[in-house]
CSV table of N, CA and C and ligand atoms in Angstrom, one decimal:
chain,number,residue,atom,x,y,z
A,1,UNK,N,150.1,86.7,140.5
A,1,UNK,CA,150.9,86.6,139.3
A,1,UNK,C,152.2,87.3,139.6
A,2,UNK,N,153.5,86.5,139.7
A,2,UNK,CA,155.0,87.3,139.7
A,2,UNK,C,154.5,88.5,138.5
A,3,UNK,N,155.4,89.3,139.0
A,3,UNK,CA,156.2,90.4,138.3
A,3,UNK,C,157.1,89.7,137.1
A,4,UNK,N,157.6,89.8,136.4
A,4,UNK,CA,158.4,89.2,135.3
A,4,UNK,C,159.3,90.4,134.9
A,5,UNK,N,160.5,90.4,135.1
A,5,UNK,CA,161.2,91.4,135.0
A,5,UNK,C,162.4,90.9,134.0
A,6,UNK,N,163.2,92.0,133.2
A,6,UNK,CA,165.0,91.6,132.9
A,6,UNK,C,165.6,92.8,133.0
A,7,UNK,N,167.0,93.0,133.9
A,7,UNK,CA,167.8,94.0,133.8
A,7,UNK,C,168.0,94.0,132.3
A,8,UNK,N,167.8,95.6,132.4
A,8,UNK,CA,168.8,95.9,130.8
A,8,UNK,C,170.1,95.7,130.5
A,9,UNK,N,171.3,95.3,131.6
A,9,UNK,CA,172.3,94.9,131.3
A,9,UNK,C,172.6,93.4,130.7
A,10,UNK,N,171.3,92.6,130.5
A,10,UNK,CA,171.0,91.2,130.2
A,10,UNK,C,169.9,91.0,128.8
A,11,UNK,N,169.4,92.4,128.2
A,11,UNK,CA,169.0,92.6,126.8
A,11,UNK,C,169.8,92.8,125.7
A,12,UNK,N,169.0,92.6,125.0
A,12,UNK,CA,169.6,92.9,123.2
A,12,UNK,C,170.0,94.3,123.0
A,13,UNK,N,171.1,94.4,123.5
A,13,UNK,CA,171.5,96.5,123.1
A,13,UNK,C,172.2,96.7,121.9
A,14,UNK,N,171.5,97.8,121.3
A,14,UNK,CA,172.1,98.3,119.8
A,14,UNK,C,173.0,99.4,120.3
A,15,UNK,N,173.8,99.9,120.2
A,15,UNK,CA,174.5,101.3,120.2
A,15,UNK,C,174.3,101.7,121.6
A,16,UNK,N,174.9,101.2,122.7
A,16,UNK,CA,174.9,101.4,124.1
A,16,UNK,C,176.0,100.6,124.6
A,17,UNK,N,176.0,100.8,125.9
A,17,UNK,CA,177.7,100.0,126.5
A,17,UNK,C,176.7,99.5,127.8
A,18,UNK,N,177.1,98.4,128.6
A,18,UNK,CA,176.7,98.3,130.0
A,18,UNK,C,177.8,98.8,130.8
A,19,UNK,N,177.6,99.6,132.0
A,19,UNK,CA,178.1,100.1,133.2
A,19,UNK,C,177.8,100.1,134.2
A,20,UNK,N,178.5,100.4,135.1
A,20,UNK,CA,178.3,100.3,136.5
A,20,UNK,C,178.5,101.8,137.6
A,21,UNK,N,179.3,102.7,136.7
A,21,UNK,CA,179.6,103.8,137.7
A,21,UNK,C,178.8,104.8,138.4
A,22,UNK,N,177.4,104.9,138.0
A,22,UNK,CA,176.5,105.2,138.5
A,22,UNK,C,175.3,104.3,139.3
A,23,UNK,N,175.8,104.9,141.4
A,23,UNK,CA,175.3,104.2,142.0
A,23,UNK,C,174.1,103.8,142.1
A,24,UNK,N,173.1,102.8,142.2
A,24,UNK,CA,171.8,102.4,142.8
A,24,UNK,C,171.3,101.7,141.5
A,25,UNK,N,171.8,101.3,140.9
A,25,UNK,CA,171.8,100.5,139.9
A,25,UNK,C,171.1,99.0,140.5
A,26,UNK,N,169.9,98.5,139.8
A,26,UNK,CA,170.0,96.9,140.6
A,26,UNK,C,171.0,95.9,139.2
A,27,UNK,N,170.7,94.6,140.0
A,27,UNK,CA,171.8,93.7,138.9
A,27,UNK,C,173.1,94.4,139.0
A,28,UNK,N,173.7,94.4,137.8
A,28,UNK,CA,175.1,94.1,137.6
A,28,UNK,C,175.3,95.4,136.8
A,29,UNK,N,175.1,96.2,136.8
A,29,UNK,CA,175.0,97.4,135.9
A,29,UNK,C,173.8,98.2,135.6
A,30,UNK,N,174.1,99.0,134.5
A,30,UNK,CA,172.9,99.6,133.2
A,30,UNK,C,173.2,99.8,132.0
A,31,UNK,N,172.4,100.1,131.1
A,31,UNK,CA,172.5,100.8,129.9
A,31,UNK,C,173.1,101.8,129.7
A,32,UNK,N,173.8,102.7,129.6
A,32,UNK,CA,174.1,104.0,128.9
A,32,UNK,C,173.9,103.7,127.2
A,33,UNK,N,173.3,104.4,126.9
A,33,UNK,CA,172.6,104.1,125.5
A,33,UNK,C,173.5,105.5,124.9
A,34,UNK,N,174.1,105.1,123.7
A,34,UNK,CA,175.1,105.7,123.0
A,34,UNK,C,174.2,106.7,122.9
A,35,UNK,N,174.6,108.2,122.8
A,35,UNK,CA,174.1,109.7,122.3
A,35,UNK,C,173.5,109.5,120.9
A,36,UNK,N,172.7,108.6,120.2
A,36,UNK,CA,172.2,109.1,118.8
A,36,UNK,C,171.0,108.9,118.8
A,37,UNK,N,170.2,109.1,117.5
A,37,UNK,CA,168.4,108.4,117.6
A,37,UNK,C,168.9,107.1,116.8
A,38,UNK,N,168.3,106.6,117.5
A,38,UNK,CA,168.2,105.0,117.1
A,38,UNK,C,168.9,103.5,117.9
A,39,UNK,N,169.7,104.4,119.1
A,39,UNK,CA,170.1,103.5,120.0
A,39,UNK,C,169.0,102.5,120.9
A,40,UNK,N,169.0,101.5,121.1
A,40,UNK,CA,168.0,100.9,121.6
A,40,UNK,C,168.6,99.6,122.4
A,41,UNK,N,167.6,99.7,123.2
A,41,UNK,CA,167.8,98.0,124.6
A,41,UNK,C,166.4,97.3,123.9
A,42,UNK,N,166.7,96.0,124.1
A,42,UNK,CA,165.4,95.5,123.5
A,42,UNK,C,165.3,94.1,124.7
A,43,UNK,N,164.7,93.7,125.8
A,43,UNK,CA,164.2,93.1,126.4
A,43,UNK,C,163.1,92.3,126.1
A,44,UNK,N,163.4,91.0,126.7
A,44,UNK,CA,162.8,90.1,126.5
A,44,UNK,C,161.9,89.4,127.7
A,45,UNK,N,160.3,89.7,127.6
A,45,UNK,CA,159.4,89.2,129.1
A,45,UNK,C,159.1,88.2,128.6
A,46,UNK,N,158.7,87.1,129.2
A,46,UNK,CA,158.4,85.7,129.1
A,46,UNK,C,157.1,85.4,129.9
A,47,UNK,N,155.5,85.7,129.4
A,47,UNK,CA,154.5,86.1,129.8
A,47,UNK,C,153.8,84.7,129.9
A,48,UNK,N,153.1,84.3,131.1
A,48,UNK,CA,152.1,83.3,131.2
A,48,UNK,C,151.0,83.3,130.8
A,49,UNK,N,150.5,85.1,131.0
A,49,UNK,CA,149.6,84.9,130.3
A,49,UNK,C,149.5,86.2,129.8
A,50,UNK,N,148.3,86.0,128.8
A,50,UNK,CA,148.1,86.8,127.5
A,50,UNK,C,147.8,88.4,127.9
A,51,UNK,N,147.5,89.6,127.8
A,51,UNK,CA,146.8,90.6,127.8
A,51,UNK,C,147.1,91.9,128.4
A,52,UNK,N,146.4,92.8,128.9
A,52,UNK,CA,147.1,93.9,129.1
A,52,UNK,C,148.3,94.3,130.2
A,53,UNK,N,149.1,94.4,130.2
A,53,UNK,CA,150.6,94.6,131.3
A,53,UNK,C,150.8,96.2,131.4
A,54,UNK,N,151.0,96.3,132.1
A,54,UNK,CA,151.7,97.7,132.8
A,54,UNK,C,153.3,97.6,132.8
A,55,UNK,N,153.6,98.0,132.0
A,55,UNK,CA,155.3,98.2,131.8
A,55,UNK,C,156.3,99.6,132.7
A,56,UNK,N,156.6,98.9,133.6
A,56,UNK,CA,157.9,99.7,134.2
A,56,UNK,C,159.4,99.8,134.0
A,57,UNK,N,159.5,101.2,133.7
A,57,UNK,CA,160.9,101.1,133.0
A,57,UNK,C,162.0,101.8,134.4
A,58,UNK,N,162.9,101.4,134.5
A,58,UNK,CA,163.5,102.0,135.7
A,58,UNK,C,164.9,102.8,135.6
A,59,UNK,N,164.9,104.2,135.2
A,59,UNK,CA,166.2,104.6,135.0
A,59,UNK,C,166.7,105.6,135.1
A,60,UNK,N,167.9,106.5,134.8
A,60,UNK,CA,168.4,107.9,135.7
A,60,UNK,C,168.6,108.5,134.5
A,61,UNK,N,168.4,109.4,134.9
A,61,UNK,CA,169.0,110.9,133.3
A,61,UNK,C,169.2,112.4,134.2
A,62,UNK,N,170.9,112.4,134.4
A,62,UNK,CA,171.2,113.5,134.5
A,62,UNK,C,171.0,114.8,134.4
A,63,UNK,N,170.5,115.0,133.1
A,63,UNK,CA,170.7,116.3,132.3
A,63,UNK,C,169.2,116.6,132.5
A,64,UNK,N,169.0,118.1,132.0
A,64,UNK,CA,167.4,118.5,132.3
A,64,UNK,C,166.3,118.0,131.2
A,65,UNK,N,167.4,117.5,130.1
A,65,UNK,CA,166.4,117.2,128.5
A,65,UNK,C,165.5,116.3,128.7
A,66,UNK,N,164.5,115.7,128.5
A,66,UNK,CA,164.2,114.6,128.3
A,66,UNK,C,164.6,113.6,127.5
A,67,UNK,N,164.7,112.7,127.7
A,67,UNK,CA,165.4,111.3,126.8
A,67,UNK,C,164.4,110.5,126.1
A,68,UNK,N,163.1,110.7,125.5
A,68,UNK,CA,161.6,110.2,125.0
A,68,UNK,C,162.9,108.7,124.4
A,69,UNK,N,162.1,107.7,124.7
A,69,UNK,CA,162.3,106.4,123.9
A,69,UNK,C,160.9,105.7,122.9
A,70,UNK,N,160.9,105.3,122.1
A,70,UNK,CA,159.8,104.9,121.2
A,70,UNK,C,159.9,102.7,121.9
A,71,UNK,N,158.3,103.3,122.0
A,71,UNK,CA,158.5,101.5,122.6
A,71,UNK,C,158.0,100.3,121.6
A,72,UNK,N,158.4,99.3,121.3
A,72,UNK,CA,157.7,98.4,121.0
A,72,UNK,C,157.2,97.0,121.2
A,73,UNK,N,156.1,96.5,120.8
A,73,UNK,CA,156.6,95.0,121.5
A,73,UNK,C,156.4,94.3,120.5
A,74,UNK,N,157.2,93.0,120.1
A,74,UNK,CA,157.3,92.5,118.6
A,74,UNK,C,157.2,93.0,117.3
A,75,UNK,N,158.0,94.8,117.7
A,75,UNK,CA,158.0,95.6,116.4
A,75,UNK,C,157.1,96.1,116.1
A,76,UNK,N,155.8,96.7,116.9
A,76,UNK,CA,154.5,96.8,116.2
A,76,UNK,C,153.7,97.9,117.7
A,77,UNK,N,152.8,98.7,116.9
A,77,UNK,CA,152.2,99.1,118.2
A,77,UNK,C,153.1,100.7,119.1
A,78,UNK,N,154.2,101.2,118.3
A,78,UNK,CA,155.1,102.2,118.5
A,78,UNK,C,154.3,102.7,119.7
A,79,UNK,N,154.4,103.3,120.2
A,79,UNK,CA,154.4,104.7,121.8
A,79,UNK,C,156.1,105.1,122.4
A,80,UNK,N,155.6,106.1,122.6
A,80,UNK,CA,156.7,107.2,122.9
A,80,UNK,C,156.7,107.4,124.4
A,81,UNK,N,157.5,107.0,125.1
A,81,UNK,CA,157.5,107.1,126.4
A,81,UNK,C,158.6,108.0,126.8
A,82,UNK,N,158.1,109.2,127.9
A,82,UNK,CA,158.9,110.6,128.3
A,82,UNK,C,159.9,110.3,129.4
A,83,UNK,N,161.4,110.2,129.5
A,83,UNK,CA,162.2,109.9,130.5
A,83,UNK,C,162.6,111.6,130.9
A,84,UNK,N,162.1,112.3,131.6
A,84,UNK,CA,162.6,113.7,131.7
A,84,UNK,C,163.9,113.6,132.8
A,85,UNK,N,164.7,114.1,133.4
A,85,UNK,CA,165.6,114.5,134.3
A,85,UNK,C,165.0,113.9,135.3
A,86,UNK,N,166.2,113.2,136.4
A,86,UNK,CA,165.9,113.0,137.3
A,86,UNK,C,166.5,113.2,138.7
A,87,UNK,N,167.2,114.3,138.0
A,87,UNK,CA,168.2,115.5,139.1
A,87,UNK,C,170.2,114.7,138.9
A,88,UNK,N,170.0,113.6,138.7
A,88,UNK,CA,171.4,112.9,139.2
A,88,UNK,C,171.9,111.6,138.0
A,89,UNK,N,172.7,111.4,137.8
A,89,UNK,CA,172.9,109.9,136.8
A,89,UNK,C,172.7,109.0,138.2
A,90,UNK,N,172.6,109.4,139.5
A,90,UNK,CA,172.5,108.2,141.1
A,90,UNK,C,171.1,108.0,141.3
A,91,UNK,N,170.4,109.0,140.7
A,91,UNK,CA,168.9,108.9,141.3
A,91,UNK,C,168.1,108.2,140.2
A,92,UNK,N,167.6,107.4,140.8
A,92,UNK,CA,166.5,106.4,139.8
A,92,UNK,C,165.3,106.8,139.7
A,93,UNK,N,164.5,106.7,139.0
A,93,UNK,CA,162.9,106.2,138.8
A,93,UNK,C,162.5,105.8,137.7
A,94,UNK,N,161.4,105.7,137.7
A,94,UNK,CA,160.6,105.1,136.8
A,94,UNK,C,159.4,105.9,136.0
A,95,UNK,N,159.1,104.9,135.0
A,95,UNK,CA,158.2,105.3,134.3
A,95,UNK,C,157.5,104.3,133.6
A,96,UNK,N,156.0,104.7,133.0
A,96,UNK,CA,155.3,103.4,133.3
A,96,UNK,C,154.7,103.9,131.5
A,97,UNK,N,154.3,102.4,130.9
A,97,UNK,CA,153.4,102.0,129.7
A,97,UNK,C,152.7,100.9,129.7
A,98,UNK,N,151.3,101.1,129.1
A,98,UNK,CA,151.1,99.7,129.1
A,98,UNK,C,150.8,99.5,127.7
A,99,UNK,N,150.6,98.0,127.5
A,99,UNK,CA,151.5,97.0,126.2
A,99,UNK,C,150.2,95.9,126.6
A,100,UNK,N,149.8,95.3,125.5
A,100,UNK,CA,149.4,93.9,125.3
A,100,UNK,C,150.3,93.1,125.3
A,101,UNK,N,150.7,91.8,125.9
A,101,UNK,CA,151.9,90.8,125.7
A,101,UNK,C,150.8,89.6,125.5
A,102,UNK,N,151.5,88.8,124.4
A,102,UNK,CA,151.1,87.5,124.8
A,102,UNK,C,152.0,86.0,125.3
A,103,UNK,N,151.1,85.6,125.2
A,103,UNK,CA,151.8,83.9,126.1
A,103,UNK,C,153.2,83.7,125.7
A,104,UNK,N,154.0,83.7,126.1
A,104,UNK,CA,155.5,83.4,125.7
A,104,UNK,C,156.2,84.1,125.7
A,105,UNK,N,157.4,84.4,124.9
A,105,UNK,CA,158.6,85.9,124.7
A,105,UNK,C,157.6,86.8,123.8
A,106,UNK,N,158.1,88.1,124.8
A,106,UNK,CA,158.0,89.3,124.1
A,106,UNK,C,158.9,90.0,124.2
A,107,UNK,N,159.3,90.4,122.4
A,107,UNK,CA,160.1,91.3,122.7
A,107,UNK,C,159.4,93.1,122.7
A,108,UNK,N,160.4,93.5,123.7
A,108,UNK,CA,159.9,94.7,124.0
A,108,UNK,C,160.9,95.7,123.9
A,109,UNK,N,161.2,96.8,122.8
A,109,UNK,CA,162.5,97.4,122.4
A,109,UNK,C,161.9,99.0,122.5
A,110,UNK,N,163.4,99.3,123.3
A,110,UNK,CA,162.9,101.0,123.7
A,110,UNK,C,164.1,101.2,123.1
A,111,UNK,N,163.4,102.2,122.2
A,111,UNK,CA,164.7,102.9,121.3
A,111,UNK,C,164.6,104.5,120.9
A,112,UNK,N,165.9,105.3,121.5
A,112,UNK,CA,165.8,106.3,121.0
A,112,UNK,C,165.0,107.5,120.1
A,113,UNK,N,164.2,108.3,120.5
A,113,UNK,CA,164.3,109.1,119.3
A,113,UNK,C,164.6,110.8,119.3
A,114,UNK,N,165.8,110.7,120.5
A,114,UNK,CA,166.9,112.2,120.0
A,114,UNK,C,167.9,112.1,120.0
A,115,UNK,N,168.7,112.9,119.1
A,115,UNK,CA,170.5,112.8,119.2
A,115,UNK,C,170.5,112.7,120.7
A,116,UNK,N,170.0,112.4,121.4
A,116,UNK,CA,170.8,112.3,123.4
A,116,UNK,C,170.7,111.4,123.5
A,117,UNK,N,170.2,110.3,123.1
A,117,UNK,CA,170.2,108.9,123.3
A,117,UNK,C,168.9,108.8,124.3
A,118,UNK,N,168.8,107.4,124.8
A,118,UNK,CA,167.9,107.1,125.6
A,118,UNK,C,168.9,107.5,127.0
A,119,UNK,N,167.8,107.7,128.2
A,119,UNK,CA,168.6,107.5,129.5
A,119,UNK,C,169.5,106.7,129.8
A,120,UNK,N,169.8,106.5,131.0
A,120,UNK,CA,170.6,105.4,131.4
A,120,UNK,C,169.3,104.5,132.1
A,121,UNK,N,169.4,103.0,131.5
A,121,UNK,CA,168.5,101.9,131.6
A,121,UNK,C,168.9,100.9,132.8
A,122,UNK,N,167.9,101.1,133.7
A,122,UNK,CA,168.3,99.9,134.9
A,122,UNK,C,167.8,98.7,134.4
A,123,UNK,N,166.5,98.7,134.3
A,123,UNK,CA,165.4,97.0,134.6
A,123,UNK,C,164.4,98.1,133.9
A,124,UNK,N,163.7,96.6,133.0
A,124,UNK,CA,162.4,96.4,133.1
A,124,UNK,C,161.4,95.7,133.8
A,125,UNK,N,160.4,95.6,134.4
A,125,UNK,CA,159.5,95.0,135.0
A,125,UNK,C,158.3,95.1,134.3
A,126,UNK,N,157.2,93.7,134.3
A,126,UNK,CA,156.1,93.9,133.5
A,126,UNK,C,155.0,92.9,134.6
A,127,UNK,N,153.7,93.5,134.8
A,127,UNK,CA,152.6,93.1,135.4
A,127,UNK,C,151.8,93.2,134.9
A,128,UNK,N,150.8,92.1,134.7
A,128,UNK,CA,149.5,91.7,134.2
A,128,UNK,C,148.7,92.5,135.1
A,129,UNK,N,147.9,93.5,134.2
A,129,UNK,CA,146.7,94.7,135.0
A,129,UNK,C,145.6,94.3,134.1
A,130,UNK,N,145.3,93.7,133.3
A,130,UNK,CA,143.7,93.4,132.9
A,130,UNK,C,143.3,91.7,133.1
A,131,UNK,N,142.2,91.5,132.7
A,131,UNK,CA,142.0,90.1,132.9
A,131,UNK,C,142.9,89.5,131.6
A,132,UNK,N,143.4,88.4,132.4
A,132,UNK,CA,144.3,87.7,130.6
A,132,UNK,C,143.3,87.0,129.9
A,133,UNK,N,144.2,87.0,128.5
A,133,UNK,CA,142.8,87.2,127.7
A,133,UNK,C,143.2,85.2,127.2
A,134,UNK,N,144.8,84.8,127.8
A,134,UNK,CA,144.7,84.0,127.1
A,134,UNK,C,145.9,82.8,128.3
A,135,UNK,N,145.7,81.7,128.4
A,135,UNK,CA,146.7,81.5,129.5
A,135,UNK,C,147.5,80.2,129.0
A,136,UNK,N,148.8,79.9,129.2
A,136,UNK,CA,149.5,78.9,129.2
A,136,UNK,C,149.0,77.3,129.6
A,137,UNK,N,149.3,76.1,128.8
A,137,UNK,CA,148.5,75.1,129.1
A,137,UNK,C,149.0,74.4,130.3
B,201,GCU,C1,177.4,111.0,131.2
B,201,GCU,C2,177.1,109.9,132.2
B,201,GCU,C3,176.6,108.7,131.5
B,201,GCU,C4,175.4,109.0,130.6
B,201,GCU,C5,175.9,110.1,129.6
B,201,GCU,C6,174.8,110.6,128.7
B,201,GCU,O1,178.6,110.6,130.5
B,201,GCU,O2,178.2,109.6,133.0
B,201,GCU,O3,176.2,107.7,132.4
B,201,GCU,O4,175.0,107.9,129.9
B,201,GCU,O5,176.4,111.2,130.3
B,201,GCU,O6,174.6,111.8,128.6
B,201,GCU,O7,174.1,109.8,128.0
């Protein structure tokens, strides 16, 4: 089963800009998600098949704070995922959730919840980790 990925410079962003000035970015940029609660990137996977996914988020946060985002997929199912520092706005990583998706678009929206905004947002990537519960015809 591909990986099914979208750069965040290619999502639905509320209250964020796309940039480029921080190196090691894939695609064509990132997110810098405006400083407030409630800023959000909202990506779209397009799933073959139905059931549990392991969600990888890929992204940099300068500062020592953590940047926690509230995740959802189709608006429903909230979790709070921890983006702590990762020494540099150049140094990447990641951090992982997993999500039920089913067959078709899912929207999956990581949104803010401190005045710092979310991190700076590279890509999402999503992989099917349980058996699917449901498959495309
Ligand atoms: C700096 C940095 C941005 C980052 C911002 C922030 O301005 O250059 O890439 O998004 O801090 O704190 O959110």
């Amino acid at each position: 089963v591909p990986a099914l990925e979208q750069e965040a410079e290619n999502a639905t962003i509320s209250q964020g800009v796309v940039e480029s000035n921080h190196a090691g970015f894939s695609g064509t940029g990132f997110v810098n998600y405006n400083n407030v609660v409630g800023s959000s990137v909202e990506y779209t996977i397009t799933a073959d098949q139905g059931g549990e996914h392991e969600l990888t988020f890929r992204y940099a946060n300068g500062t020592t704070a953590d940047r926690p985002v509230s995740v959802t997929v189709d608006g429903a199912g909230a979790q709070t995922v921890s983006f702590p520092g990762t020494g540099a706005w150049t140094t990447w990583q990641t951090r992982t959730a997993k999500v039920t998706l089913k067959v078709g678009a899912n929207k999956i929206k990581a949104t803010a919840t401190t005045a710092n905004g979310g991190p700076n947002a590279d890509k999402l990537t999503a992989v099917l980790v349980g058996p699917p519960d449901t498959e495309a015809p």
